[in-house]
PDB file of C-alpha atoms in Angstrom:
ATOM      1  CA  MET J   1      41.442 -21.666 -54.025  1.00 34.00           C
ATOM      2  CA  GLY J   2      42.092 -24.494 -51.589  1.00 34.00           C
ATOM      3  CA  PHE J   3      38.792 -25.507 -50.018  1.00 33.00           C
ATOM      4  CA  SER J   4      36.329 -26.395 -52.723  1.00 38.00           C
ATOM      5  CA  PHE J   5      33.204 -24.625 -51.503  1.00 41.00           C
ATOM      6  CA  PHE J   6      31.273 -25.122 -54.692  1.00 43.00           C
ATOM      7  CA  GLY J   7      33.501 -27.969 -55.835  1.00 42.00           C
ATOM      8  CA  LYS J   8      32.456 -31.342 -57.056  1.00 40.00           C
ATOM      9  CA  LYS J   9      32.866 -34.585 -55.189  1.00 38.00           C
ATOM     10  CA  GLU J  10      34.611 -37.441 -56.882  1.00 36.00           C
ATOM     11  CA  LYS J  11      32.160 -39.730 -58.611  1.00 36.00           C
ATOM     12  CA  THR J  12      31.269 -42.846 -56.667  1.00 34.00           C
ATOM     13  CA  PRO J  13      28.460 -45.316 -57.246  1.00 33.00           C
ATOM     14  CA  GLU J  14      26.299 -43.149 -54.947  1.00 33.00           C
ATOM     15  CA  THR J  15      27.110 -39.770 -56.501  1.00 32.00           C
ATOM     16  CA  ASP J  16      26.991 -41.174 -60.009  1.00 33.00           C
ATOM     17  CA  LYS J  17      23.207 -41.553 -59.666  1.00 32.00           C
ATOM     18  CA  VAL J  18      22.695 -38.078 -61.075  1.00 32.00           C
ATOM     19  CA  GLN J  19      20.918 -39.229 -64.210  1.00 33.00           C
ATOM     20  CA  GLY J  20      17.422 -39.735 -63.003  1.00 35.00           C
ATOM     21  CA  HIS J  21      14.569 -37.534 -62.161  1.00 35.00           C
ATOM     22  CA  MET J  22      13.921 -34.268 -64.012  1.00 38.00           C
ATOM     23  CA  ASP J  23      11.567 -31.681 -62.554  1.00 37.00           C
ATOM     24  CA  ASN J  24       8.944 -29.848 -64.627  1.00 38.00           C
ATOM     25  CA  THR J  25      11.549 -27.350 -65.881  1.00 36.00           C
ATOM     26  CA  GLY J  26      13.885 -30.054 -67.149  1.00 39.00           C
ATOM     27  CA  VAL J  27      16.329 -29.681 -64.261  1.00 35.00           C
ATOM     28  CA  ASN J  28      17.874 -32.880 -62.964  1.00 36.00           C
ATOM     29  CA  VAL J  29      16.850 -32.708 -59.301  1.00 36.00           C
ATOM     30  CA  ASN J  30      19.086 -35.614 -58.365  1.00 37.00           C
ATOM     31  CA  LYS J  31      22.200 -33.700 -59.413  1.00 38.00           C
ATOM     32  CA  CYS J  32      24.276 -33.404 -56.271  1.00 39.00           C
ATOM     33  CA  TYR J  33      27.976 -32.597 -56.148  1.00 41.00           C
ATOM     34  CA  GLY J  34      29.571 -31.364 -52.955  1.00 63.00           C
ATOM     35  CA  ILE J  35      27.576 -29.069 -50.711  1.00 79.00           C
ATOM     36  CA  LEU J  36      25.647 -27.302 -53.460  1.00 79.00           C
ATOM     37  CA  ASP J  37      22.682 -29.280 -54.774  1.00 87.00           C
ATOM     38  CA  LEU J  38      20.959 -27.994 -57.882  1.00 91.00           C
ATOM     39  CA  LYS J  39      17.587 -28.418 -56.168  1.00 93.00           C
ATOM     40  CA  ASN J  40      18.701 -25.848 -53.581  1.00 94.00           C
ATOM     41  CA  ILE J  41      18.958 -23.052 -56.151  1.00 95.00           C
ATOM     42  CA  LYS J  42      15.721 -21.133 -56.696  1.00 97.00           C
ATOM     43  CA  THR J  43      15.524 -18.371 -59.297  1.00 97.00           C
ATOM     44  CA  GLY J  44      12.937 -15.678 -59.953  1.00 97.00           C
ATOM     45  CA  GLN J  45      11.728 -15.319 -56.381  1.00 98.00           C
ATOM     46  CA  LYS J  46       9.389 -12.428 -55.596  1.00 98.00           C
ATOM     47  CA  SER J  47      10.776  -9.763 -53.274  1.00 98.00           C
ATOM     48  CA  VAL J  48      10.046 -10.404 -49.613  1.00 98.00           C
ATOM     49  CA  SER J  49      11.291  -9.053 -46.302  1.00 98.00           C
ATOM     50  CA  LYS J  50      14.790 -10.066 -45.251  1.00 97.00           C
ATOM     51  CA  GLU J  51      13.254 -12.188 -42.487  1.00 98.00           C
ATOM     52  CA  GLU J  52      11.173 -14.090 -45.053  1.00 98.00           C
ATOM     53  CA  ALA J  53      14.197 -14.499 -47.340  1.00 98.00           C
ATOM     54  CA  ILE J  54      16.215 -15.912 -44.447  1.00 98.00           C
ATOM     55  CA  GLU J  55      13.342 -18.252 -43.584  1.00 98.00           C
ATOM     56  CA  MET J  56      13.210 -19.453 -47.201  1.00 98.00           C
ATOM     57  CA  ALA J  57      16.980 -20.027 -47.367  1.00 98.00           C
ATOM     58  CA  GLY J  58      16.885 -21.886 -44.059  1.00 98.00           C
ATOM     59  CA  GLN J  59      13.939 -24.022 -45.098  1.00 98.00           C
ATOM     60  CA  LEU J  60      15.859 -25.175 -48.180  1.00 96.00           C
ATOM     61  CA  LEU J  61      18.683 -26.236 -45.859  1.00 96.00           C
ATOM     62  CA  VAL J  62      16.210 -28.090 -43.635  1.00 96.00           C
ATOM     63  CA  ASP J  63      14.519 -29.757 -46.611  1.00 94.00           C
ATOM     64  CA  GLY J  64      17.919 -30.780 -47.985  1.00 92.00           C
ATOM     65  CA  GLY J  65      18.834 -32.531 -44.743  1.00 93.00           C
ATOM     66  CA  TYR J  66      21.659 -30.140 -43.897  1.00 94.00           C
ATOM     67  CA  VAL J  67      20.215 -28.684 -40.704  1.00 95.00           C
ATOM     68  CA  LEU J  68      17.546 -29.223 -38.081  1.00 97.00           C
ATOM     69  CA  PRO J  69      14.565 -26.821 -38.130  1.00 96.00           C
ATOM     70  CA  GLY J  70      15.907 -24.830 -35.152  1.00 96.00           C
ATOM     71  CA  TYR J  71      18.758 -23.600 -37.327  1.00 97.00           C
ATOM     72  CA  ILE J  72      16.401 -21.180 -39.076  1.00 97.00           C
ATOM     73  CA  GLU J  73      15.790 -19.352 -35.785  1.00 96.00           C
ATOM     74  CA  ALA J  74      19.565 -19.149 -35.302  1.00 96.00           C
ATOM     75  CA  MET J  75      19.879 -17.599 -38.765  1.00 97.00           C
ATOM     76  CA  GLN J  76      17.311 -14.957 -37.766  1.00 97.00           C
ATOM     77  CA  GLU J  77      19.218 -14.314 -34.525  1.00 95.00           C
ATOM     78  CA  ARG J  78      22.473 -13.781 -36.434  1.00 94.00           C
ATOM     79  CA  GLU J  79      20.764 -11.177 -38.602  1.00 96.00           C
ATOM     80  CA  LYS J  80      19.572  -9.288 -35.519  1.00 94.00           C
ATOM     81  CA  VAL J  81      23.118  -9.176 -34.118  1.00 93.00           C
ATOM     82  CA  TYR J  82      25.021  -8.472 -37.318  1.00 93.00           C
ATOM     83  CA  SER J  83      23.839  -8.021 -40.878  1.00 94.00           C
ATOM     84  CA  THR J  84      24.722 -10.910 -43.162  1.00 94.00           C
ATOM     85  CA  TYR J  85      24.701  -8.615 -46.200  1.00 95.00           C
ATOM     86  CA  ILE J  86      28.272  -8.780 -47.537  1.00 91.00           C
ATOM     87  CA  GLY J  87      27.962  -6.339 -50.423  1.00 89.00           C
ATOM     88  CA  GLU J  88      27.771  -6.531 -54.218  1.00 90.00           C
ATOM     89  CA  GLY J  89      24.123  -7.650 -54.017  1.00 94.00           C
ATOM     90  CA  ILE J  90      24.733 -10.740 -51.875  1.00 93.00           C
ATOM     91  CA  ALA J  91      23.641 -11.739 -48.368  1.00 95.00           C
ATOM     92  CA  ILE J  92      24.825 -14.894 -46.635  1.00 93.00           C
ATOM     93  CA  PRO J  93      22.497 -15.708 -43.757  1.00 95.00           C
ATOM     94  CA  HIS J  94      23.874 -18.311 -41.392  1.00 93.00           C
ATOM     95  CA  GLY J  95      23.313 -19.353 -37.796  1.00 91.00           C
ATOM     96  CA  VAL J  96      24.912 -18.041 -34.638  1.00 83.00           C
ATOM     97  CA  GLY J  97      27.633 -20.135 -32.989  1.00 81.00           C
ATOM     98  CA  ALA J  98      25.248 -21.661 -30.479  1.00 83.00           C
ATOM     99  CA  ALA J  99      23.408 -23.361 -33.358  1.00 90.00           C
ATOM    100  CA  LYS J 100      26.332 -25.597 -34.342  1.00 89.00           C
ATOM    101  CA  ASP J 101      24.508 -28.590 -32.848  1.00 93.00           C
ATOM    102  CA  LYS J 102      21.654 -27.970 -35.316  1.00 95.00           C
ATOM    103  CA  ILE J 103      23.922 -28.552 -38.336  1.00 95.00           C
ATOM    104  CA  ILE J 104      23.823 -32.093 -39.676  1.00 94.00           C
ATOM    105  CA  ARG J 105      26.242 -31.537 -42.559  1.00 92.00           C
ATOM    106  CA  THR J 106      27.699 -28.628 -44.492  1.00 91.00           C
ATOM    107  CA  GLY J 107      25.425 -27.227 -47.179  1.00 91.00           C
ATOM    108  CA  ILE J 108      24.179 -24.113 -48.917  1.00 90.00           C
ATOM    109  CA  SER J 109      21.056 -22.792 -50.570  1.00 94.00           C
ATOM    110  CA  VAL J 110      20.849 -20.024 -53.170  1.00 95.00           C
ATOM    111  CA  LEU J 111      17.797 -17.833 -53.674  1.00 98.00           C
ATOM    112  CA  GLN J 112      17.692 -15.303 -56.481  1.00 98.00           C
ATOM    113  CA  PHE J 113      15.508 -12.211 -56.069  1.00 98.00           C
ATOM    114  CA  PRO J 114      15.674 -10.232 -59.349  1.00 98.00           C
ATOM    115  CA  ASP J 115      13.996  -7.213 -57.715  1.00 98.00           C
ATOM    116  CA  GLY J 116      16.071  -7.548 -54.565  1.00 98.00           C
ATOM    117  CA  VAL J 117      15.516  -7.916 -50.837  1.00 98.00           C
ATOM    118  CA  ILE J 118      16.264  -4.986 -48.528  1.00 98.00           C
ATOM    119  CA  PHE J 119      18.863  -5.953 -45.913  1.00 97.00           C
ATOM    120  CA  GLY J 120      19.330  -2.412 -44.628  1.00 93.00           C
ATOM    121  CA  GLU J 121      19.893   1.111 -45.830  1.00 93.00           C
ATOM    122  CA  ASN J 122      21.602   0.920 -49.255  1.00 94.00           C
ATOM    123  CA  LYS J 123      21.839  -2.875 -48.858  1.00 97.00           C
ATOM    124  CA  VAL J 124      19.862  -4.767 -51.501  1.00 98.00           C
ATOM    125  CA  ALA J 125      20.526  -8.491 -51.931  1.00 97.00           C
ATOM    126  CA  TYR J 126      19.731 -10.174 -55.238  1.00 97.00           C
ATOM    127  CA  LEU J 127      21.302 -13.464 -54.202  1.00 95.00           C
ATOM    128  CA  VAL J 128      20.636 -14.808 -50.717  1.00 96.00           C
ATOM    129  CA  VAL J 129      22.992 -17.669 -49.974  1.00 93.00           C
ATOM    130  CA  GLY J 130      22.035 -19.631 -46.867  1.00 95.00           C
ATOM    131  CA  ILE J 131      24.958 -21.483 -45.366  1.00 92.00           C
ATOM    132  CA  ALA J 132      25.473 -24.114 -42.718  1.00 93.00           C
ATOM    133  CA  GLY J 133      29.053 -25.128 -41.987  1.00 88.00           C
ATOM    134  CA  LYS J 134      29.971 -28.131 -39.874  1.00 85.00           C
ATOM    135  CA  GLY J 135      32.857 -27.410 -37.512  1.00 74.00           C
ATOM    136  CA  ASN J 136      34.897 -24.479 -38.796  1.00 73.00           C
ATOM    137  CA  GLU J 137      33.923 -25.072 -42.430  1.00 69.00           C
ATOM    138  CA  HIS J 138      31.755 -21.958 -42.349  1.00 62.00           C
ATOM    139  CA  MET J 139      34.853 -19.757 -42.305  1.00 66.00           C
ATOM    140  CA  LYS J 140      36.115 -21.437 -45.478  1.00 67.00           C
ATOM    141  CA  ILE J 141      32.693 -20.984 -47.053  1.00 67.00           C
ATOM    142  CA  LEU J 142      32.614 -17.289 -46.197  1.00 67.00           C
ATOM    143  CA  THR J 143      36.102 -16.815 -47.649  1.00 67.00           C
ATOM    144  CA  ASN J 144      35.173 -18.515 -50.909  1.00 68.00           C
ATOM    145  CA  ILE J 145      31.984 -16.501 -51.296  1.00 72.00           C
ATOM    146  CA  ALA J 146      33.933 -13.297 -50.726  1.00 69.00           C
ATOM    147  CA  GLU J 147      36.412 -14.322 -53.440  1.00 72.00           C
ATOM    148  CA  PHE J 148      33.589 -15.264 -55.801  1.00 72.00           C
ATOM    149  CA  ILE J 149      31.780 -11.917 -55.565  1.00 74.00           C
ATOM    150  CA  GLN J 150      34.900 -10.111 -56.720  1.00 77.00           C
ATOM    151  CA  GLU J 151      33.944 -11.285 -60.216  1.00 72.00           C
ATOM    152  CA  GLY J 152      32.011  -7.994 -60.577  1.00 72.00           C
ATOM    153  CA  GLU J 153      29.873  -7.969 -63.709  1.00 76.00           C
ATOM    154  CA  ALA J 154      29.882 -11.768 -64.012  1.00 76.00           C
ATOM    155  CA  ILE J 155      28.155 -12.128 -60.653  1.00 83.00           C
ATOM    156  CA  LYS J 156      25.556  -9.496 -61.581  1.00 87.00           C
ATOM    157  CA  GLU J 157      24.409 -11.668 -64.488  1.00 88.00           C
ATOM    158  CA  LEU J 158      23.304 -14.228 -61.898  1.00 90.00           C
ATOM    159  CA  PHE J 159      20.882 -11.697 -60.361  1.00 94.00           C
ATOM    160  CA  THR J 160      18.409 -12.092 -63.227  1.00 94.00           C
ATOM    161  CA  VAL J 161      19.217 -15.313 -65.094  1.00 95.00           C
ATOM    162  CA  LYS J 162      16.193 -17.618 -65.184  1.00 94.00           C
ATOM    163  CA  ASP J 163      18.134 -20.887 -65.369  1.00 92.00           C
ATOM    164  CA  SER J 164      19.124 -22.355 -61.991  1.00 93.00           C
ATOM    165  CA  GLU J 165      21.534 -24.651 -63.818  1.00 92.00           C
ATOM    166  CA  ARG J 166      23.327 -21.504 -65.075  1.00 87.00           C
ATOM    167  CA  ILE J 167      23.847 -20.360 -61.470  1.00 86.00           C
ATOM    168  CA  TYR J 168      24.997 -23.850 -60.535  1.00 83.00           C
ATOM    169  CA  ARG J 169      27.513 -23.892 -63.411  1.00 77.00           C
ATOM    170  CA  ALA J 170      28.752 -20.395 -62.575  1.00 76.00           C
ATOM    171  CA  LEU J 171      29.431 -21.433 -59.020  1.00 70.00           C
ATOM    172  CA  THR J 172      30.903 -24.860 -59.759  1.00 65.00           C
ATOM    173  CA  ASP J 173      32.799 -24.204 -63.021  1.00 61.00           C
ATOM    174  CA  LYS J 174      34.747 -21.438 -61.336  1.00 46.00           C
ATOM    175  CA  LEU J 175      36.879 -23.931 -59.482  1.00 38.00           C
TER     176      LEU J 175
END
């Protein structure tokens, strides 16, 4: 697939520090490979408005050090101009072009809403994937997400699984 959107970085002394801290669910919150950090995957979220879902996805990006807080507003603006729902139960909110200066580094967040979030008529997202791409990396990210959702039934399993590590593995083991 070329660009490794969900791919793993080579281990270095810094990235090898993944042993460490477990959260209260037993998830290793220090696990960080590439632009998808395990701590940025949240399962079992209660249904909210699409604006709230976008805010949540953006806040994970802010908290992860990927973007400045103003990027969330740019994500909301993008949604007003063009829906970020891409089909098959997935939305990919991201900022408008003018927000490029609010991106610190490329990263993503994944929110799972088992009961869905309405993104428009006949558009229900079960996975909301917030993205921030440095430079033109966002186009590569969008391409890889589009290829991933073609998995059909395999992707639908991720709409209700309770284990964030399972979503992480599904996205990273694919490559």
